[in-house]
Backbone as a ProteinNet text record, in pm:
[ID]
protein_1_A
[PRIMARY]
XXXXXXXXXXXXXXXXXXXXXXXXXXXXXXXXXXXXXXXXXXXXXXXXXXXXXXXXXXXXXXXXXXXXXXXXXXXXXXXXXXXXXXXXXXXXXXXXXXXXXXXXXXXXXXXXXXXXXXXXXXXXXXXXXXXXXXXXXXXXXXXXXXXXXXXXXXXXXXXXXXXXXXXXXXXXXXXXXXXXXXXXXXXXXXXXXXXXXXXXXXXXXXXXXXXXXXXXXXXXXXXXXXXXXXXXXXXXXXXXXXXXXXXXXXXXXXXXXXXXXXXXXXXXXXXXXXXXXXXXXXXXXXXXXXXXXXXXXXXXXXX
[TERTIARY]
78.2	4.9	95.5	213.8	292.7	364	388.5	433.5	346.2	224.1	122.4	91.5	86.8	87.6	200	308.9	461.8	453.7	401.4	398.6	277.2	165.8	47.9	146.6	210	245.3	365.2	386	530	490	353.5	297.2	147.2	101.5	-47.2	-121.1	-31.6	-68.7	-64.1	38.5	32.1	-92.4	-121.9	-207.2	-355.1	-365.8	-482.8	-506	-376.9	-381.3	-422.6	-385.4	-414.6	-563.2	-598.2	-724.6	-832	-810.9	-886.9	-892.5	-748.4	-765.8	-841.9	-814.9	-886.3	-1028.2	-1093.3	-1215.2	-1278	-1240.5	-1268.8	-1279.8	-1166.6	-1153	-1262.8	-1319.5	-1412.5	-1547.8	-1558.3	-1692.1	-1700	-1581.1	-1567.7	-1534.4	-1453.7	-1427	-1450.3	-1573.1	-1621.1	-1519.1	-1477.2	-1394.5	-1256.8	-1237.6	-1117.7	-1159.8	-1272.4	-1326.2	-1252.3	-1236.5	-1166.6	-1042.3	-966.5	-818.3	-829.2	-934.3	-933.2	-975.7	-1066.9	-1101.2	-987.3	-916.2	-788.9	-706.8	-677.5	-566.9	-612.9	-732.5	-787.1	-768	-797.1	-768.4	-635.7	-521.5	-398.7	-361.4	-406.8	-337.3	-374.8	-506.1	-574.6	-502.7	-493.9	-421.3	-280.1	-209.1	-69.5	-43	-135.4	-75.8	-188.1	-284.1	-414.6	-529.6	-631.8	-752.9	-739	-660	-643.9	-603.2	-480.7	-419.6	-530.2	-589.8	-694.3	-782	-830.1	-962.3	-909.9	-764.6	-723.7	-699.8	-635	-621.9	-760.2	-885.1	-1005.3	-1058.2	-1045.6	-1090.2	-1032.8	-887.6	-814.8	-851.1	-879.4	-905.8	-1050.6	-1149.7	-1277.7	-1260.5	-1163.3	-1174.7	-1099.2	-993.6	-911.3	-1024.4	-1113.3	-1197.2	-1307.9	-1354.7	-1436.2	-1382.7	-1259.8	-1228	-1210.7	-1181.8	-1150	-1294.9	-1394.6	-1521.3	-1573.8	-1560.4	-1595.8	-1538.3	-1411.7	-1360.6	-1410.3	-1425.3	-1476.4	-1627.6	-1693.8	-1849.5	-1923.3	-1853.7	-1917.3	-1981.3	-1964.9	-2030.2	-1907.7	-1894	-1803.5	-1854.6	-2004.3	-2072.4	-2010.9	-1985.3	-1926.4	-1815.2	-1739.8	-1658.6	-1704.2	-1832.1	-1887	-1924.9	-1990.7	-2031.2	-1926.7	-1824.9	-1698.7	-1657.3	-1657	-1615.9	-1729.5	-1856.2	-1940.6	-1965	-1971.6	-1975.4	-1870.1	-1760.7	-1632	-1543.3	-1514.4	-1424.5	-1444.9	-1546.3	-1589.1	-1599.2	-1666.4	-1687.8	-1560.6	-1477.9	-1344.9	-1249.6	-1261.7	-1198.3	-1240.4	-1374.2	-1410.3	-1386.4	-1384.7	-1367.8	-1209.4	-1122.9	-979.2	-964	-1021.7	-1010.2	-1047.8	-1123.1	-1184.3	-1077.6	-1022.3	-914.9	-787.8	-753.2	-649.3	-641.5	-761.2	-778.7	-791.8	-847	-886.1	-799.2	-738.5	-683.2	-737.8	-869.6	-954.4	-1017.9	-967.9	-1009.6	-1148	-1187.2	-1323	-1425.5	-1374.6	-1478.7	-1500.5	-1399.6	-1393.9	-1477.4	-1475.6	-1544.8	-1724.4	-1746.6	-1874.1	-1917.3	-1853.5	-1867.1	-1901.2	-1826.9	-1852.8	-2012.7	-2025.6	-2192.8	-2264.2	-2251.4	-2343.5	-2377.4	-2249.3	-2286.8	-2395.8	-2378.6	-2448.4	-2612.5	-2618.3	-2751.4	-2807.4	-2709.9	-2784.1	-2816.9	-2733.6	-2775.9	-2917	-2947.2	-3053.5	-3182.6	-3172	-3254.7	-3305.1	-3199.3	-3199.2	-3307	-3284.2	-3334.6	-3475.7	-3512.8	-3665.7	-3715.3	-3674	-3705.2	-3741.3	-3670.5	-3682.7	-3754	-3816.1	-3893.9	-4001.5	-4123.6	-4244.1	-4246.7	-4202	-4212.7	-4054.4	-3941.2	-3835.6	-3825.8	-3916.4	-3940.1	-3960.2	-4059	-4116	-4005	-3932.6	-3816.2	-3722.4	-3668.4	-3583.4	-3633.5	-3751.8	-3814.5	-3843.5	-3825.3	-3828.4	-3687.2	-3589.2	-3445.2	-3421.5	-3463.5	-3415.7	-3511.2	-3593.7	-3679.9	-3626.8	-3529.5	-3445.5	-3384.7	-3340.8	-3273.6	-3366	-3488.7	-3599.2	-3624.8	-3630.3	-3683.2	-3563.4	-3461.9	-3360.6	-3359	-3371.9	-3365.3	-3478.6	-3615.1	-3719	-3693.3	-3646.7	-3607	-3500.3	-3410	-3297.6	-3341.1	-3469.3	-3505.8	-3462.7	-3380.2	-3349.5	-3436.5	-3533.8	-3653.6	-3790	-3916.3	-4007.1	-4080.4	-4189.1	-4239.4	-4303.2	-4386.6	-4412.5	-4302.9	-4206.7	-4072.1	-3994.3	-3990.6	-3920	-3987.5	-4108.4	-4181.9	-4163.5	-4151.9	-4144	-4006.4	-3899.7	-3773.6	-3745.8	-3784.8	-3745	-3837.9	-3948.2	-4028.5	-3969	-3906.7	-3848.3	-3708.8	-3620.8	-3504.8	-3515.5	-3617.3	-3629.1	-3654.1	-3698.6	-3729.9	-3595.2	-3511	-3394.6	-3289	-3310.5	-3237.7	-3171.3	-3265.3	-3232	-3134.7	-3164	-3035.5	-2920.5	-2922.5	-2832.6	-2732.4	-2774.3	-2732.1	-2654.6	-2749.3	-2651.9	-2563.2	-2568.5	-2446.8	-2326.8	-2367.8	-2232.8	-2172.1	-2270.8	-2187.9	-2087.6	-2126.7	-2064.3	-1928.4	-1960.6	-1857.2	-1750.8	-1782.8	-1702.7	-1610.6	-1661.7	-1596.2	-1505.5	-1540.6	-1443.8	-1333.1	-1361.5	-1246.6	-1138.3	-1199.9	-1109.4	-1006.8	-1091.9	-1023.6	-911.6	-935.9	-844.6	-716	-757.5	-650.1	-558.3	-637.3	-551.7	-464.2	-507.7	-463.7	-317.5	-354.8	-242.7	-134.8	-171.9	-59.3	28.4	-49.7	27.8	151.1	75.5	165.9	269.4	264	362.8	470.2	417	529.2	599.5	523.8	559.1	594.5	498.5	498.9	492.9	580.3	572.4	541.6	438.7	370.1	262.1	268.2	149.8	-2.1	-16.5	-142.6	-181.8	-100	-140.7	-176.7	-101.9	-124.2	-248.1	-263.9	-391.2	-516.3	-513.5	-610.9	-643.3	-557.3	-588.8	-647.3	-641.2	-677.6	-831.2	-870.4	-1000.8	-1136.6	-1186.6	-1286.4	-1397.8	-1531.8	-1629.8	-1720.9	-1817.5	-1910.8	-1979.7	-1992.6	-2112.5	-2242.9	-2272.5	-2397.6	-2430.4	-2345	-2371.1	-2411	-2343.1	-2369.6	-2527	-2580.3	-2702.9	-2799.2	-2778.1	-2865.9	-2872.7	-2759	-2761.1	-2853.9	-2831.4	-2914.6	-3081.3	-3102.6	-3243	-3302.6	-3225.8	-3249.1	-3274.3	-3185.9	-3206.3	-3327.2	-3362.7	-3476.9	-3602.4	-3582.8	-3691.1	-3717.8	-3613.1	-3625.6	-3696.9	-3657.5	-3714.7	-3863.4	-3882.9	-4040	-4140.3	-4070.5	-4128.6	-4057	-4061.5	-3959.3	-4006.3	-4136.6	-4180.1	-4117.2	-4073.6	-4019.7	-3881.4	-3884.4	-3778.6	-3689.7	-3734.1	-3652.7	-3550.7	-3589.3	-3512.3	-3383.2	-3416.8	-3323.2	-3215.6	-3307	-3203.8	-3082.4	-3148.3	-3036.7	-2955.7	-2994.1	-2887.3	-2812	-2862.7	-2738.3	-2611.1	-2650.6	-2555.3	-2452.9	-2501.5	-2419.5	-2347.4	-2380.1	-2313.5	-2198.2	-2159.3	-2009.4	-1917.1	-1969.5	-1877.4	-1847.2	-1961.7	-1918.5	-1808.9	-1835.5	-1746.5	-1620.5	-1584.1	-1458.1	-1395.2	-1468.6	-1413.6	-1396.8	-1464.7	-1432.5	-1296.1	-1281.6	-1136.6	-1027.2	-1055.5	-952	-939.7	-1050.5	-1020.8	-936.3	-947.3	-874.6	-747.3	-701.4	-566.7	-500.9	-582	-529.9	-505	-563.2	-561.9	-412.1	-433.9	-299.3	-186.4	-178.4	-77.3	-20.1	-120.3	-87.5	-34	-86.1	-26.9	82.3	123.7	229	194.6	72.4	40.7	107	122.3	170.1	58	105.2	47.3	-49.6	-15.6	-129.4	-256.6	-286.3	-419.8	-483	-430.9	-475.4	-526.9	-414.7	-450.7	-581.3	-588.9	-695.5	-817.9	-836.3	-947.6	-989.1	-907.4	-957.6	-1014.7	-938.9	-979.8	-1132.8	-1148.2	-1269.4	-1377.7	-1348.2	-1435.8	-1512.4	-1408.6	-1437.5	-1516.7	-1486.2	-1543.8	-1657.2	-1671.2	-1792.7	-1879	-1884.1	-1967.3	-2093.4	-2213.7	-2185.8	-2162.2	-2162.9	-2187.3	-2041	-1936.3	-1797.7	-1807.1	-1871.5	-1898.9	-1984.1	-2097	-2170.5	-2093.8	-2024.3	-1940.2	-1849.8	-1766.6	-1677.4	-1749.6	-1873.7	-1925.7	-1980.2	-2033	-2051	-1961	-1834.8	-1718.9	-1680.5	-1707.7	-1699.9	-1814.7	-1929.8	-2017.2	-1984.9	-1938.6	-1915.9	-1788.3	-1717.7	-1586.9	-1622	-1733.8	-1774.1	-1794.2	-1816.8	-1842.2	-1747.2	-1714.5	-1613.6	-1449.7	-1445.2	-1279.4	-1189.4	-1208.4	-1142.6	-991.9	-966.8	-831.3	-761.5	-841.6	-760.3	-725.2	-845.1	-787.9	-692.5	-683.9	-572.5	-432.7	-406.8	-301.4	-252.1	-345.8	-322.5	-262	-325.2	-292.3	-176.8	-138.1	0.2	113.4	82.5	174.3	199.5	93.3	106.4	209.4	219	286.2	439.8	465.2	586.6	659.6
-109.3	-2.2	126.1	99.7	235.3	270.9	138.5	164	212.8	184.5	217.8	378.4	441.5	563.9	656.1	596.3	660.3	668.2	575.2	588.8	698.8	701.9	805.4	941.7	955.6	1099.8	1131.8	1069.5	1084	1219.2	1221.6	1322.9	1303.3	1411.6	1434.5	1318.1	1271.1	1175.9	1038.6	996.9	870.9	868.4	958.2	972.7	930.3	1034.2	1012.1	868.9	791.4	669.7	561.6	583	477.9	498.7	635.4	664.3	594.4	654.5	605.1	424.3	381.6	231.9	160.4	202.2	141.8	154.9	280.2	293.3	191	184.7	102.2	-55.9	-94.7	-233.2	-257.3	-132.4	-146.1	-197.1	-182.2	-226.8	-386.2	-456.9	-591	-634.3	-546.9	-570.8	-417.3	-418.7	-292.5	-233	-310.8	-244.8	-169.9	-193	-123.5	31.5	58.7	212.1	284.8	227.9	288.2	370.9	267.4	283.5	416.6	427.7	528.5	646.5	654.5	775.8	826.4	730.9	762.6	847.5	792.5	871.1	1015	1050.3	1183.7	1264.3	1186.5	1267.6	1291.5	1196.8	1197.8	1320.6	1343.3	1461.1	1575.5	1589.9	1708.4	1753.3	1633.1	1664.7	1722.3	1657.9	1704.1	1813.6	1853.3	1942.3	2042.7	2041.8	2138.4	2112.2	2194.7	2176	2174.3	2261.6	2282.5	2144.9	2096.2	1967.6	1840.4	1850.8	1738	1746.6	1856.4	1860.4	1846.2	1850.8	1842.7	1682.8	1628.3	1476.6	1400.7	1460.4	1389.6	1418.3	1524.9	1559.9	1464.8	1457.9	1379.8	1245.5	1179.7	1035.4	1007.1	1131.6	1103.6	1098.1	1176.3	1152.3	992.2	967.7	847.3	718.3	729.5	612.6	617.3	740.1	727.9	658.7	670.3	615.3	473.5	442.9	295	209.7	282.6	236.1	215.4	337	317.8	215.9	163.1	72.4	-69.5	-76.4	-200.7	-220	-124	-131.8	-62.5	-6.4	68.8	200.4	262.1	383	469.3	585.3	661.5	724.1	675.1	753.5	706.3	576.1	543.4	637.8	702.7	797.7	908.4	982.1	1079.1	1038.2	906.5	872.1	853.2	804.5	799.1	945.6	1042.5	1172.1	1227.8	1202.9	1267.7	1179.7	1043.7	964.8	918.6	915.1	885.1	985.3	1078	1182.6	1313.4	1365.2	1513.1	1493.5	1400	1418.8	1404.8	1307	1279.4	1405	1452.5	1627.2	1691.4	1715.9	1804.9	1783.3	1655.3	1606.7	1633.7	1599.3	1611.1	1772.4	1835.5	1988.1	2034.3	1991.6	2019.6	1988.3	1849	1815.1	1880.1	1908.6	2001.3	2139.3	2187.3	2343.6	2336	2234.1	2259.5	2163	2050.2	1972.3	1904.1	1868.8	1847.4	1701.6	1566.6	1464.1	1452	1475.6	1448.1	1533.2	1662.3	1747.9	1705.9	1667.4	1604.4	1463.3	1377.8	1278	1298.9	1400.3	1453.2	1523.4	1574.6	1623.8	1502.7	1401	1291	1223.5	1227.3	1190.7	1283.5	1415.2	1509.8	1481.9	1451.9	1381.3	1265.3	1169.9	1060.4	1107	1204.3	1254	1328.5	1386.2	1434.1	1350.4	1232.3	1113	1065.3	1041.6	984.1	1063.4	1207.7	1303.8	1288.6	1281.2	1267.9	1134.7	1028.3	903.7	930.7	1015.8	1013.5	1109.7	1194.4	1293.1	1253.2	1166	1086.7	983.9	918.8	805.4	837	809.8	842.2	739	605.1	499.5	418.2	460.6	396.9	256.1	190.7	53.1	-19	40.5	-28.8	-11.9	74.4	102.8	3.2	-32	-131	-260.2	-287.2	-407.2	-453.1	-351.8	-370	-404.3	-351.1	-358	-527.4	-565	-676.5	-805.9	-753.2	-876.6	-976.9	-950.3	-1047.1	-1148.2	-1110.3	-1171.3	-1268.1	-1201.3	-1281.7	-1401.4	-1367.3	-1485.3	-1609.3	-1554.4	-1654.2	-1739.8	-1684.7	-1759.8	-1879	-1817.2	-1909.5	-2025.1	-1994.3	-2088.5	-2191.8	-2142.8	-2222	-2306.3	-2294.9	-2374.5	-2337.5	-2213.6	-2181.4	-2116.6	-2053.4	-2021.5	-2054.3	-2068	-2062.2	-1931.3	-1923.9	-1820.7	-1705.5	-1759.5	-1674.7	-1628.4	-1704.7	-1636.5	-1551.9	-1578.3	-1468	-1332.9	-1328	-1207.3	-1149.4	-1216.3	-1125	-1113.7	-1175.1	-1136.1	-1011.6	-1004.6	-905.1	-758.1	-815.3	-688.7	-616.8	-695.9	-654.8	-586.7	-651.5	-595.4	-481.3	-450.9	-322.9	-206.7	-244.9	-114	-55.4	-151	-108.7	-38.8	-55.8	-59	104.3	199.8	326.2	387.6	379.1	394.8	326	192.2	132.8	158.6	207.5	259.5	364.6	475.7	596.2	592.6	505.1	478.5	419.5	303.4	246.4	329.6	422.8	492.6	615.2	658.9	781.4	677.3	580.3	511.7	446.4	460.5	431	550.9	642	798.7	810.4	770.6	795.1	691.8	588.3	474.3	533.6	583.3	636.8	780	847.5	957.4	917.4	818.3	755.2	713.7	634.3	564	665	783	890.6	969.7	975.3	1046	964.5	835.3	739.6	740.7	740.8	726.6	869.4	982.7	1088.6	1104.2	1016	1022.5	955.1	839.6	716.7	792.4	854.6	914.4	1041.9	1126	1261.1	1287.1	1214.1	1243.3	1104.5	1022.7	901.4	924.8	847.9	838.7	949.6	1018.6	1149.7	1087.3	1023.7	943.7	876.1	816.8	760.1	848.4	953.6	1058.5	1127.5	1145	1224.7	1152	1015.1	911.1	887.2	866.8	858.2	960.9	1089.1	1221	1248.3	1156.1	1190	1211.7	1310.2	1316	1386.3	1319.4	1390.7	1477.6	1552.1	1645.3	1568.4	1617.5	1541.1	1542.8	1642.2	1651.1	1527	1459.3	1319.5	1215.1	1232.8	1113.4	1150.1	1267	1301.4	1267.9	1285.5	1238.4	1091.7	1020.3	871.6	829.3	872.1	832.7	855.1	970.5	1006.3	923.1	874.5	767	682.5	610.8	462.5	445.9	569.5	579.7	574.5	635.5	628.3	511.5	434	291.4	190.9	214.8	128.5	144.7	292.5	338.8	306.1	350.4	326.2	247.8	123.7	64.6	71.1	96.6	133.2	244.4	339	479.4	460.6	431.2	383.8	503.1	627.9	737.4	751.4	694.2	686.6	616.5	495.3	391.1	454.2	524.2	583.8	679.2	775.3	857.1	794.7	721.4	623	566.8	496.4	456.7	518.7	660.7	763.8	797.9	773.6	828.7	701.7	582.2	471.2	430.4	456.2	450.3	560.7	681.2	769.2	716.3	675.5	615.9	520.3	420.3	322.6	378.3	469.6	517.5	561.8	639.2	702.1	586.3	488.7	371.7	310.9	310.5	246.3	358.1	476.9	564.3	544.8	530.8	520.7	396.7	287.8	155.4	193.6	232.8	280.1	385.2	478.8	583.6	513.6	432.1	378.3	254.4	192.8	100.8	185.7	305.8	384.6	443.1	490.7	549.6	453.2	314.3	223.2	122.1	162.3	81.6	-47.4	-84.1	-231.4	-280.9	-406.9	-448	-448.8	-454.9	-457	-589.4	-684.3	-804.7	-779.3	-663.1	-644.2	-606	-489.5	-453.1	-572.7	-652.8	-762.6	-859.5	-867.7	-957.5	-865.1	-755	-650.3	-692.1	-662.4	-672.7	-796.8	-899.4	-1035	-1035.1	-999.4	-1019	-947.6	-832.3	-759.1	-838.2	-938.8	-1016.6	-1133.2	-1198.8	-1332.9	-1304.3	-1198.8	-1151.3	-1044.4	-1038.2	-943.4	-969.6	-887.6	-749.8	-698.3	-816.2	-773.1	-685.8	-736.4	-653.1	-497.9	-485.7	-356	-276.8	-324.2	-260.9	-217.9	-303.5	-273.8	-180.5	-162.6	-70.5	68.2	70	190.5	237.9	148.5	183.4	254.3	193.2	259.2	419.5	419.3	560	655.9	575.2	687.9	719.7	631.5	667	752	750.8	830.2	981.5	1007.5	1146.3	1233.5	1152.6	1222.3	1161.1	1029.5	972.3	1006.7	1045.3	1083	942.3	849.3	716	725.8	792.2	813.9	898.7	997.1	1087.8	1036	961.2	861.8	778.2	713.2	602.3	685.1	794.3	890.2	933.4	965.9	1014.2	913.3	784.8	662.6	632.2	627.4	593.2	695.6	827.8	928.3	904.6	862.2	855.3	717.7	619.4	525.3	538.4	640.1	688.9	765.8
-3.4	-6.8	15.2	61.4	65.1	-68	-133.4	-241.4	-361.2	-338.3	-422.1	-416.1	-245	-249.4	-297.5	-273.4	-322.5	-467.2	-571.9	-686.8	-760.7	-654.6	-692.5	-667.9	-589.3	-543.9	-640	-729.8	-814	-909.2	-967.6	-1027.4	-1046.4	-1108.1	-1116.6	-1220.6	-1315	-1409.3	-1347.5	-1262.5	-1182.8	-1094	-998	-922.7	-1000.3	-1119.3	-1193.1	-1244.7	-1276.6	-1330.5	-1213.2	-1098.8	-987.7	-927.1	-955.4	-927.2	-1030.3	-1135.4	-1252.2	-1289	-1269.7	-1275.5	-1148.2	-1053.4	-938.3	-922.4	-974.4	-1000.4	-1073.7	-1210.8	-1304.3	-1240.8	-1171	-1096.5	-1014.2	-941.8	-834.8	-875	-1026.6	-1079.5	-1075.2	-1041.1	-1000.4	-868.4	-815.1	-669.8	-618.6	-542.9	-490.6	-380.5	-310.9	-200.7	-258.5	-376	-452	-445.5	-442.6	-458.1	-346.2	-233.9	-129.2	-165.2	-229.4	-277.2	-364.1	-472.2	-560	-479.2	-401.5	-352.4	-263.6	-194.3	-101.7	-167.7	-295.5	-367.6	-415.7	-410.8	-451.1	-302.7	-204.1	-76.8	-56.2	-83.6	-57.7	-151.6	-258.6	-347.2	-281.5	-230.8	-184.9	-43.5	19.3	164.8	160.1	64.7	32.4	-32.9	-161.8	-232.3	-271.1	-184.5	-184.5	-283.5	-276.6	-327.2	-475.5	-542.8	-688.3	-746.7	-688.6	-727.2	-712.8	-591.2	-576.2	-673.6	-719.2	-832.2	-955.1	-963	-1105.3	-1122.1	-1016	-1023	-1046.2	-953	-987.8	-1139.2	-1172.2	-1304.9	-1425.3	-1425.6	-1519.9	-1497.4	-1361.6	-1348.4	-1393	-1404.8	-1442.3	-1592.1	-1653.7	-1806.1	-1832.3	-1761.8	-1780.1	-1762.4	-1643.1	-1613.8	-1718	-1780.2	-1872.9	-1996.6	-2023.6	-2158.6	-2116.6	-1999.3	-1986.7	-1990	-1926.6	-1944.6	-2070.9	-2152.1	-2283.6	-2366.6	-2341.6	-2389.3	-2357.9	-2232.6	-2163	-2173.8	-2149.1	-2139.7	-2267	-2351.8	-2461.2	-2406.7	-2303.6	-2254.7	-2160.5	-2190.9	-2084.4	-1953.2	-1931.4	-1828	-1684.4	-1681.1	-1546.3	-1490.8	-1586.4	-1555.6	-1477.3	-1534.7	-1447.4	-1319.6	-1319.4	-1181.8	-1085.7	-1121.5	-1038.4	-965	-1062.3	-1035.7	-923.8	-944.3	-867.4	-734.6	-741.5	-631.8	-533.4	-587.9	-526.8	-501.5	-595.1	-578.6	-523.9	-578.1	-530.4	-379.5	-301.2	-191.2	-86.4	-145.8	-85.3	-86.1	-214.6	-233.5	-125.2	-113.5	-3.5	153.5	161.8	300.5	335.9	250.5	255.6	257.6	189.3	198	340.1	387.2	529.4	622.3	595.3	686.7	669.4	548.8	523.3	598.1	602.3	646.3	796.4	853.9	1018.5	1090.3	1026.2	1069.5	1190.8	1182.3	1278.9	1249.6	1290.8	1211.3	1268	1382.9	1434.2	1350.6	1329.4	1271.2	1124.9	1061.7	931.4	930.4	1010.6	1027.3	1037.4	1125.6	1130.7	994	938.6	810.6	706.5	710.5	636.3	678.6	801.1	844.1	787.1	759.9	724.4	579.2	510.6	351.2	356.2	472.5	459.4	514.4	596.1	595.5	491.7	415.4	267.9	172.6	182.4	96.8	147.1	303.3	327.4	316	330.6	259.3	108.9	36.9	-100.2	-147.7	-84.5	-103.1	-70.6	33.6	65.1	-22.7	-56.1	-162.2	-309	-338.9	-487.6	-490.3	-375.5	-363.1	-267.8	-310.2	-236.9	-113.2	-135.7	-52.3	-51.5	4	-5.2	31.4	125.9	143	35.8	-55	-186.9	-276.6	-305	-391.7	-385.4	-248.4	-234.9	-246	-221.6	-240	-397.1	-476.3	-620.2	-678.8	-608.4	-629.6	-566.5	-463.1	-413.1	-467.5	-546.4	-608	-674	-763.9	-814.7	-714.5	-628.6	-499.6	-432.5	-389.3	-341.8	-446	-567.1	-667.8	-676.6	-677.1	-675.3	-544.9	-442.1	-329.4	-335.1	-375.6	-392.3	-497.8	-612.6	-715.8	-673.7	-600.5	-542.8	-409.3	-371.5	-255.1	-122.3	-126.8	16.2	117.8	68.6	140	68.1	144.6	88.8	51.6	-20.8	-80.1	27.1	102.5	220.1	303.5	335.7	424.5	350.9	198.4	146.1	128.7	110.8	116.9	243.6	354.7	503.2	493.2	457.9	449.5	381.1	271.3	168.1	225	285.5	335	455.9	536	665.8	628.3	526.1	480.5	428.2	317.4	269.8	375.2	474.2	556.3	622.2	628.8	685.7	572.6	462.3	344	331.5	354.1	306.5	415.6	530.8	651	625.1	589.5	577.6	464.3	348.9	230.6	252.1	313.5	337.3	433.9	545.2	647.5	579.1	497.4	416.7	330.3	255.8	170.1	205.4	332.9	396.1	472.4	542	587.8	483.2	359.4	260.6	227.9	235	225.5	346.1	474.1	579.2	587.3	529.5	535.8	435.6	299.3	205.6	281.6	341.1	403	514.8	579.9	684.8	610.2	492.5	421.9	353.3	295.6	243.7	356.2	470.5	566.3	652.5	650.9	678.7	596	420.1	342.4	357.2	361.9	411.9	519.7	615.4	732.8	718.8	638.6	621.5	519.7	432.1	330.4	381.3	475.8	485.4	642.8	729.7	858.7	946.2	961.3	1026.3	1180.9	1209.3	1334.2	1358.7	1260.4	1274.3	1273.1	1189.1	1188.9	1325	1397.7	1505.5	1610.8	1648.5	1704.7	1691	1588	1536.6	1569.9	1542.2	1552.2	1703.4	1754.4	1918.9	1979	1927.3	1977.9	1917.6	1844.8	1783	1904.1	1906.9	2002.8	1937.7	1956.7	1863	1966.8	1924.8	1985	2072.1	2195.4	2291.4	2255.1	2147.5	2102.2	2016.9	1970	1906	1991.7	2124.8	2243.2	2255.6	2291.3	2348.5	2249.3	2114.5	2001.1	1985.3	2013.6	1988.5	2093.9	2214.8	2346.2	2325.4	2266.4	2231.4	2128.3	2020.4	1934.2	1981.2	2054.5	2120.4	2202.1	2277.2	2353.5	2252.7	2160.1	2037	1982.9	1959	1920.4	2011.2	2120.2	2225.2	2253.8	2240.2	2262.8	2138.2	2017.4	1883.5	1806.3	1815.9	1725.2	1569.4	1537.2	1389.6	1347.3	1429	1341.8	1286.2	1171.4	1100.3	1074.5	1077.9	1047	1169	1304	1415.5	1405.2	1338.6	1309.4	1208.6	1108.8	988.2	1035.4	1127.5	1198.3	1294.7	1356.9	1451.8	1355.4	1247	1166.6	1113.6	1098.2	1063.9	1196.2	1296.3	1430	1471.2	1462.5	1524.4	1467	1334.3	1271.9	1334.2	1374.3	1416.9	1592	1660.1	1798.6	1783.1	1685.2	1678.7	1646.9	1564	1530.8	1663.2	1725.7	1846.1	1963.1	1961.6	2052.1	2012.8	1880	1848.4	1876.6	1851.8	1912.7	2055.8	2133.5	2291.7	2323	2249.3	2255.4	2213.5	2096.4	2074.7	2172	2220	2323.7	2457.4	2514.6	2631.8	2622.7	2499.4	2501.2	2484.7	2401.6	2405.9	2552.9	2617.7	2739.9	2837.4	2836.5	2943.4	2893.6	2768.6	2703.9	2700.9	2661	2637.1	2520.9	2476.9	2354.5	2241.4	2122.6	2007.2	1988.6	2076.3	2076.1	2115.9	2202	2240.8	2124.1	2056.1	1936.2	1848.5	1820.7	1730.5	1769	1902.3	1976.2	1955.5	1953.8	1926.1	1786	1671.5	1540.9	1519	1572.6	1540.3	1628.3	1728.1	1784.8	1695.2	1642.6	1564.2	1458.9	1403.6	1286.9	1344.7	1445	1489.6	1581.4	1635.3	1735.3	1665.3	1541.1	1469	1496.1	1525.4	1547.4	1696.3	1786.9	1938.9	1967	1908.8	1945.5	1886.5	1783	1728.6	1791.9	1886.4	1950.5	2089.2	2147.3	2263	2238.4	2127.8	2078	2081	1993.9	1990.6	2143.4	2230.3	2366	2421.9	2415.5	2474.3	2410.4	2310	2214.5	2272.8	2295	2370.6	2506.8	2588.6	2717.6	2728.6	2633.5	2641.1	2618	2553.9	2549.8	2666.9	2806.4	2907.5	2998.2	2990.7	3115.6	3095.1	2955.9	2921	2975.8	2915.6	2927.7	2902.7	2794.4	2751.5	2865.3	2901.4	2979.9	3128.5	3161.6	3306.3	3292.8	3170.7	3147.9	3154.9	3066.3	3078.8	3217.9	3300.5	3434.1	3516.2	3491.4	3568.8	3537.2	3406.9	3376.9	3427.4	3412.6	3460.5	3614.8	3678.8	3827.6	3855.4	3768	3810.7	3760.9	3683.9	3636.7	3756.5
[MASK]
+++++++++++++++++++++++++++++++++++++++++++++++++++++++++++++++++++++++++++++++++++++++++++++++++++++++++++++++++++++++++++++++++++++++++++++++++++++++++++++++++++++++++++++++++++++++++++++++++++++++++++++++++++++++++++++++++++++++++++++++++++++++++++++++++++++++++++++++++++++++++++++++++++++++++++++++

C-alpha cells in the first residue's frame, strides 16, 4: 500500500492513473473504490484543493475512456467523479484546513445525512423502492429452494425497511475509510507516526452522544419509527470510530503490547456485530467519562 501511495505521489498523471484504474476495477471488486478515493484525498491533503481537483478531473476522463473501451459507454467515469471523488476532495480539503479529524468525520456523516434526505425526496416509498431492487434476489432464493415463498416475502419486506438507512450509512462510511487511508498514506510518506497520534486524539462532539441516546430511546419506545433507526445508523459509525480511538489511546498510554490490538480486531470479525456494539458503547461513554484521559493520568502516576 505504501508503494502504491508513493507511486501516486510521483506526479499528477500517476495519481490520476491509480485513481482511474482502481475505480474501474471497483466495478468488479467494490472495495477497491476506497483506494481510488484515497488517492484523491491524498493529493488534496498533500498538495491542496487545486491539485486534488485536477487529479479527480483527469481520473474522471481516464476512467470514462476505460469504461468506454470495456463497457461501450463513458458515463461511469462521470459517476466515479460525482460519487467517489468530489465528496473525498471536499472532506480532504476540510481536514487540510482544519486539521481536525473529528470535525471532518462528522462532515462525512453530514454527507450521509444528505444522501438519506435525497433518497426520501426522490422516492415516495423508500421501502417499496428497495423491495423492487431486491426482488431478483428474492426470486432466486425461492427458485433455489433456500426459502419458501411466504418466508421470502417476509424477509425482503423486513429488509427493505432497513435499506435506506443502511445504504446512506455504508456510503458515507466508505468515504470515511478512504479519507483515513489517504491521511495514513500522507503520514507514512511525509510524517511517520503522525496519523497514530491524530487518530488517538479523535474526540467527537458530545451533542452526538445526546442524539444517540435520544434515538436509542425512540427505538425502544417506538420500534416502528424507521427514521429514528436511519439517523442512528449515521451516528453509530462515528461512535465506533471514537471507540477504536479510545482503545488505541489507552493502549498507548499504558504501554500495552500490540497483541491487545490484534486481539481486538480479531474479535471484531469473529464476534460481529456484538463486538462492534461494545466498541461503539465505549466511544459513547468516552464522550463524558474521558477514558483516555483517565488512562493517561494513571500511567503518569505510576511513572
